[in-house]
Short mmCIF file of C-alpha atoms and ligand atoms in Angstrom, two decimals:
data_model
loop_
_atom_site.label_atom_id
_atom_site.label_comp_id
_atom_site.label_asym_id
_atom_site.label_seq_id
_atom_site.Cartn_x
_atom_site.Cartn_y
_atom_site.Cartn_z
CA MET A 1 -22.77 -1.17 -15.49
CA ALA A 2 -21.54 -3.96 -17.72
CA GLY A 3 -20.13 -7.21 -16.27
CA ALA A 4 -21.21 -9.60 -13.63
CA VAL A 5 -22.36 -8.29 -10.27
CA PRO A 6 -19.98 -9.68 -7.57
CA LYS A 7 -21.84 -12.13 -5.38
CA SER A 8 -22.72 -10.57 -2.05
CA ARG A 9 -21.27 -12.07 1.16
CA ARG A 10 -23.74 -13.99 3.30
CA VAL A 11 -24.85 -11.51 5.89
CA SER A 12 -26.00 -12.35 9.37
CA SER A 13 -26.87 -10.28 12.47
CA ILE A 14 -27.06 -10.70 16.24
CA PHE A 15 -30.20 -8.56 16.24
CA ARG A 16 -33.72 -9.87 15.68
CA PRO A 17 -35.03 -10.20 12.12
CA GLY A 18 -37.16 -7.22 11.09
CA LEU A 19 -35.66 -4.91 13.71
CA PHE A 20 -35.39 -2.04 11.19
CA LYS A 21 -38.46 -2.88 9.12
CA ASP A 22 -40.21 0.38 8.06
CA LYS A 23 -37.01 2.38 8.88
CA VAL A 24 -35.09 4.52 6.42
CA ALA A 25 -31.28 5.14 6.71
CA ILE A 26 -28.67 7.13 4.88
CA VAL A 27 -25.16 5.64 5.06
CA THR A 28 -22.47 7.87 3.59
CA GLY A 29 -19.53 5.85 2.20
CA GLY A 30 -21.95 2.94 2.37
CA GLY A 31 -20.52 1.09 -0.61
CA THR A 32 -17.14 0.10 0.85
CA GLY A 33 -15.43 -1.14 4.00
CA ILE A 34 -17.11 -0.42 7.28
CA GLY A 35 -19.90 1.51 5.60
CA LYS A 36 -20.76 -1.42 3.41
CA ALA A 37 -20.94 -3.80 6.44
CA ILE A 38 -23.30 -1.29 8.17
CA THR A 39 -25.49 -1.09 4.98
CA GLN A 40 -25.60 -4.89 4.68
CA GLU A 41 -26.63 -5.38 8.30
CA LEU A 42 -29.29 -2.63 8.07
CA LEU A 43 -30.69 -4.29 4.91
CA HIS A 44 -30.56 -7.69 6.59
CA LEU A 45 -32.73 -6.23 9.41
CA GLY A 46 -35.31 -4.89 6.89
CA CYS A 47 -34.18 -1.24 6.54
CA LYS A 48 -34.44 0.88 3.43
CA VAL A 49 -30.97 2.33 2.83
CA MET A 50 -29.71 5.19 0.73
CA ILE A 51 -25.92 4.89 0.18
CA ALA A 52 -23.95 7.92 -0.88
CA SER A 53 -20.42 8.67 -1.97
CA ARG A 54 -18.37 10.56 -4.49
CA ASN A 55 -17.36 7.54 -6.61
CA LEU A 56 -20.50 6.86 -8.64
CA GLU A 57 -19.28 3.80 -10.45
CA ARG A 58 -18.14 1.96 -7.30
CA LEU A 59 -21.33 3.09 -5.50
CA GLU A 60 -23.57 1.76 -8.32
CA GLN A 61 -21.77 -1.55 -8.38
CA ALA A 62 -22.04 -1.94 -4.56
CA ALA A 63 -25.74 -1.03 -4.64
CA GLU A 64 -26.38 -3.63 -7.35
CA GLU A 65 -24.43 -6.26 -5.49
CA MET A 66 -26.20 -5.64 -2.16
CA ARG A 67 -29.60 -5.45 -3.93
CA SER A 68 -29.00 -8.89 -5.36
CA GLY A 69 -28.62 -10.23 -1.83
CA ILE A 70 -32.03 -9.01 -0.54
CA PRO A 71 -34.55 -11.84 -0.25
CA GLN A 72 -37.72 -11.32 -2.33
CA ASP A 73 -39.99 -11.25 0.76
CA SER A 74 -37.96 -8.61 2.58
CA PRO A 75 -39.05 -5.02 3.01
CA ALA A 76 -35.40 -3.90 2.61
CA GLN A 77 -34.45 -1.67 -0.34
CA ILE A 78 -31.24 -0.06 -1.36
CA GLU A 79 -30.76 3.06 -3.55
CA HIS A 80 -27.67 5.17 -4.22
CA VAL A 81 -26.93 8.84 -4.89
CA GLU A 82 -23.71 10.47 -5.85
CA CYS A 83 -22.72 13.00 -3.17
CA ASN A 84 -19.54 14.80 -2.29
CA ILE A 85 -20.17 15.68 1.37
CA ARG A 86 -17.89 18.64 0.98
CA LYS A 87 -20.43 20.29 -1.28
CA GLU A 88 -23.35 21.91 0.58
CA GLN A 89 -25.79 21.70 -2.36
CA GLN A 90 -25.01 18.08 -2.93
CA VAL A 91 -25.64 17.29 0.75
CA LYS A 92 -29.00 19.10 0.55
CA THR A 93 -29.85 16.96 -2.48
CA LEU A 94 -28.77 13.76 -0.72
CA ILE A 95 -31.31 14.42 2.01
CA SER A 96 -34.11 15.68 -0.21
CA SER A 97 -33.76 12.85 -2.68
CA THR A 98 -33.86 10.33 0.16
CA LEU A 99 -37.05 11.91 1.45
CA ALA A 100 -38.46 11.89 -2.08
CA LYS A 101 -37.60 8.22 -2.57
CA PHE A 102 -38.49 6.77 0.76
CA GLY A 103 -40.78 9.45 2.38
CA LYS A 104 -38.92 9.69 5.70
CA LEU A 105 -35.50 9.51 7.36
CA ASP A 106 -35.00 7.66 10.61
CA TYR A 107 -31.23 7.20 10.66
CA LEU A 108 -28.19 9.09 9.37
CA VAL A 109 -24.91 7.22 9.51
CA ASN A 110 -21.97 9.54 8.80
CA ASN A 111 -19.36 7.07 7.72
CA GLY A 112 -17.94 8.76 4.59
CA GLY A 113 -14.49 10.20 5.11
CA GLY A 114 -10.98 10.16 3.85
CA GLN A 115 -7.39 11.13 4.64
CA PHE A 116 -3.88 10.54 3.46
CA PRO A 117 -0.86 9.77 5.65
CA GLY A 118 2.09 12.06 6.18
CA PRO A 119 3.97 14.19 8.72
CA ALA A 120 2.00 17.25 9.79
CA ALA A 121 4.95 19.48 8.83
CA SER A 122 4.53 18.45 5.16
CA PHE A 123 0.78 19.11 4.84
CA SER A 124 -0.19 21.82 2.36
CA LEU A 125 -3.04 24.06 3.35
CA LYS A 126 -5.06 22.52 0.50
CA GLY A 127 -4.44 19.02 1.74
CA TRP A 128 -5.21 19.93 5.37
CA ASN A 129 -8.42 21.76 4.39
CA ALA A 130 -9.58 18.90 2.18
CA VAL A 131 -9.39 16.44 5.10
CA ILE A 132 -11.05 18.81 7.53
CA GLU A 133 -13.80 19.62 5.02
CA THR A 134 -14.52 15.95 4.33
CA ASN A 135 -14.39 14.55 7.80
CA LEU A 136 -15.61 17.47 9.96
CA THR A 137 -17.47 19.93 7.76
CA GLY A 138 -19.03 17.17 5.59
CA THR A 139 -20.33 15.46 8.71
CA PHE A 140 -21.71 18.77 10.01
CA LEU A 141 -23.48 19.43 6.71
CA CYS A 142 -25.13 15.99 6.67
CA CYS A 143 -26.26 16.45 10.29
CA ARG A 144 -27.61 19.90 9.75
CA GLU A 145 -29.51 18.97 6.57
CA ALA A 146 -30.90 15.77 8.03
CA TYR A 147 -32.13 17.80 11.03
CA ASN A 148 -33.47 20.82 9.05
CA GLN A 149 -35.19 18.78 6.38
CA TRP A 150 -36.61 16.04 8.57
CA MET A 151 -35.43 15.22 12.09
CA ALA A 152 -36.30 18.53 13.75
CA ASP A 153 -39.99 17.69 13.13
CA HIS A 154 -39.94 13.90 13.36
CA GLY A 155 -36.95 12.89 15.50
CA GLY A 156 -34.30 10.38 14.45
CA VAL A 157 -30.87 8.99 15.26
CA ILE A 158 -27.56 10.21 14.00
CA LEU A 159 -24.43 8.03 14.25
CA ASN A 160 -20.98 9.33 13.41
CA ILE A 161 -18.11 7.06 12.62
CA ILE A 162 -14.89 8.60 13.95
CA ALA A 163 -11.47 7.02 14.66
CA ASP A 164 -8.97 6.01 17.32
CA MET A 165 -7.38 9.41 17.83
CA TRP A 166 -7.50 9.41 21.57
CA LYS A 167 -3.73 9.54 22.01
CA GLY A 168 -3.33 11.93 19.10
CA PHE A 169 -3.04 10.57 15.58
CA PRO A 170 0.54 10.87 14.40
CA SER A 171 0.89 10.65 10.58
CA MET A 172 -2.83 11.42 10.32
CA SER A 173 -2.96 14.65 12.35
CA HIS A 174 -5.53 16.24 10.04
CA THR A 175 -8.04 13.45 10.39
CA GLY A 176 -7.29 13.12 14.10
CA ALA A 177 -8.20 16.76 14.55
CA ALA A 178 -11.34 16.41 12.43
CA ARG A 179 -12.55 13.27 14.18
CA ALA A 180 -11.90 14.84 17.61
CA GLY A 181 -14.05 17.68 16.29
CA VAL A 182 -16.82 15.24 15.39
CA ASP A 183 -16.56 13.65 18.86
CA ASN A 184 -17.29 17.07 20.33
CA LEU A 185 -19.95 17.93 17.72
CA THR A 186 -21.71 14.69 18.73
CA LYS A 187 -22.09 16.06 22.26
CA SER A 188 -23.24 19.54 21.18
CA LEU A 189 -25.84 18.21 18.79
CA ALA A 190 -27.10 15.63 21.34
CA LEU A 191 -27.84 18.55 23.66
CA GLU A 192 -29.19 20.99 21.09
CA TRP A 193 -31.48 18.44 19.44
CA ALA A 194 -32.59 16.33 22.40
CA ALA A 195 -35.89 18.26 22.67
CA ASN A 196 -36.67 17.37 19.07
CA GLY A 197 -36.28 13.62 19.77
CA VAL A 198 -32.92 13.28 18.00
CA ARG A 199 -30.23 11.16 19.56
CA VAL A 200 -26.64 11.66 18.37
CA ASN A 201 -23.81 9.19 19.05
CA SER A 202 -20.44 8.16 17.66
CA VAL A 203 -18.63 4.91 17.12
CA ALA A 204 -14.82 5.02 17.12
CA PRO A 205 -13.32 2.02 15.31
CA GLY A 206 -9.72 1.14 15.92
CA SER A 207 -7.26 1.44 13.05
CA SER A 208 -7.08 -2.34 13.21
CA ILE A 209 -10.49 -2.99 11.64
CA TYR A 210 -9.56 -5.02 8.59
CA SER A 211 -11.36 -4.28 5.30
CA GLU A 212 -10.26 -4.79 1.72
CA THR A 213 -10.86 -1.09 1.13
CA ALA A 214 -8.53 -0.05 3.96
CA ALA A 215 -5.91 -2.59 2.92
CA ALA A 216 -6.05 -1.28 -0.68
CA ASN A 217 -5.96 2.41 0.44
CA TYR A 218 -3.00 1.96 2.74
CA GLY A 219 -1.35 -1.01 0.89
CA ASP A 220 2.13 0.43 0.88
CA MET A 221 2.08 1.13 4.58
CA LYS A 222 1.11 -2.44 5.55
CA ILE A 223 -0.97 -1.06 8.35
CA PHE A 224 -2.31 -4.42 9.43
CA GLU A 225 0.97 -6.28 9.55
CA GLY A 226 2.62 -5.88 12.82
CA ALA A 227 -0.47 -4.33 14.48
CA ILE A 228 -1.23 -7.24 16.80
CA PRO A 229 1.33 -6.37 19.59
CA TYR A 230 -0.54 -3.03 19.97
CA ILE A 231 -4.00 -4.62 20.40
CA PRO A 232 -5.00 -6.15 23.74
CA ALA A 233 -7.53 -8.33 21.91
CA LYS A 234 -4.56 -9.81 20.00
CA ARG A 235 -6.29 -9.84 16.66
CA LEU A 236 -7.55 -7.48 13.96
CA GLY A 237 -11.16 -6.27 14.18
CA LYS A 238 -13.95 -7.07 11.74
CA THR A 239 -16.20 -4.61 9.92
CA GLU A 240 -19.23 -6.48 11.27
CA GLU A 241 -18.02 -5.81 14.81
CA VAL A 242 -18.32 -2.11 14.07
CA SER A 243 -21.63 -2.61 12.35
CA ALA A 244 -23.07 -4.43 15.38
CA ALA A 245 -22.19 -1.40 17.57
CA VAL A 246 -23.82 0.93 15.09
CA CYS A 247 -26.99 -1.18 14.88
CA PHE A 248 -27.15 -1.22 18.69
CA LEU A 249 -26.87 2.55 18.97
CA LEU A 250 -29.46 3.09 16.20
CA SER A 251 -31.92 0.63 17.86
CA PRO A 252 -34.34 1.23 20.73
CA ALA A 253 -31.94 -0.73 22.99
CA ALA A 254 -29.96 2.59 23.05
CA ALA A 255 -33.03 4.81 23.61
CA TYR A 256 -31.42 6.34 26.71
CA ILE A 257 -27.96 6.85 25.09
CA SER A 258 -27.06 10.14 23.43
CA GLY A 259 -23.92 12.27 23.18
CA GLU A 260 -21.83 9.17 23.67
CA THR A 261 -18.91 7.67 21.76
CA LEU A 262 -18.43 3.90 21.74
CA LYS A 263 -14.93 2.57 20.96
CA VAL A 264 -14.70 -0.59 18.95
CA ASP A 265 -10.98 -1.21 18.99
CA GLY A 266 -10.05 -4.30 21.02
CA ALA A 267 -8.92 -1.88 23.82
CA ALA A 268 -6.11 -0.58 21.60
CA SER A 269 -6.78 2.98 22.56
CA LEU A 270 -5.93 2.12 26.22
CA TYR A 271 -2.67 0.52 25.27
CA ARG A 272 0.61 1.30 23.45
CA SER A 273 1.16 4.01 20.90
CA LEU A 274 2.38 2.79 17.48
CA LEU A 275 4.68 5.80 17.14
CA ASN A 276 8.36 5.15 17.82
CA ILE A 277 10.07 8.14 19.22
CA PRO A 278 13.87 7.90 18.95
CA GLU A 279 16.13 8.55 21.87
CA HIS A 280 16.94 12.30 22.11
CA ASN A 281 17.76 15.03 24.61
CA LYS A 282 15.80 17.89 23.00
CA ILE A 283 13.41 18.33 25.88
CA PRO A 284 15.56 19.22 28.91
CA ALA A 285 13.99 19.34 32.33
CA PHE A 286 12.97 22.73 33.72
CA SER A 287 14.80 23.24 36.92
CA TRP A 288 15.56 26.13 39.24
CA ASP A 289 19.17 24.86 38.87
CA ILE A 290 19.34 25.28 35.14
CA ASP A 291 22.65 26.70 33.92
CA GLU A 292 21.65 29.99 32.25
CA THR A 293 24.60 29.93 29.89
CA ASP A 294 23.24 26.70 28.24
CA PRO A 295 19.48 26.36 28.52
CA THR A 296 19.60 22.76 27.24
CA LYS A 297 21.74 21.64 30.19
CA SER A 298 20.53 21.13 33.80
CA LYS A 299 23.22 21.35 36.56
CA LEU A 300 21.79 18.13 38.04
N1 ADE B 401 -15.68 9.59 0.84
C1 ADE B 401 -14.43 10.17 0.90
N2 ADE B 401 -14.51 11.47 0.58
C2 ADE B 401 -15.82 11.74 0.40
C3 ADE B 401 -16.55 12.87 0.03
N3 ADE B 401 -15.97 14.04 -0.13
N4 ADE B 401 -17.84 12.75 -0.12
C4 ADE B 401 -18.45 11.59 0.06
N5 ADE B 401 -17.86 10.48 0.39
C5 ADE B 401 -16.50 10.50 0.55
#
């Protein structure tokens, strides 16, 4: 890649230095946004990390940038592999090439995903399927391959990044459905794979986690402006606040936690919906007194 490598942000961590020394992680979507913060903190803590995504050029540049931030005496390493998580063979290769490069796999962070906004009624089948395949099926494929190729015999920790879809996800119904599916998959896999020493958890960031990637992706929607009234914490969230939760759940501090989803959203999911529903009378009450000549009108 020609051109200067952007200077890496100074990275810090609340966790002890060397916490993930001798550990190997895969982070899908590890070159941008929340995934990049997770990768940076894992590296900072001594982990060897394979980042994967579809966009090879951006991935390569991110890997180079993060590599330049690793101190010479650190055991941390970063490699990258192009992988479309919707393609079964590419997922198989992601896992096998990580094993070939680093010799083991301790952690799988399923962060890669994508969606586009719009009313559900306008979604084509192709668009709907693409979002389900990326966010739900892609996550399943990564889990299955990590388990079959390594974790079934050696244990490990899987961490799925989902979303704040707890009150539905209007304008993002496809990804809401997919992420709710991953929340449930987390529980099934935690049970099915417990006897193999595999823990499976999720982190659900709020939509208010600010990253340049999210701001660029949803620029026209101005998703961060005007968000504060809907967040009890009264501020946007930081990618490193998600990363801290991920590192905790990967670490031995969470050895007794599996099948769980941890929300990192400033309590927004407990609070007000962003959706404005206009005044209407399209949902009349059901009553024994309903006028049968006009089912929209109650006699009361
Ligand atoms: N990020 C967004 N979509 C992806 C995909 N299909 N594969 C990997 N990373 C992605």
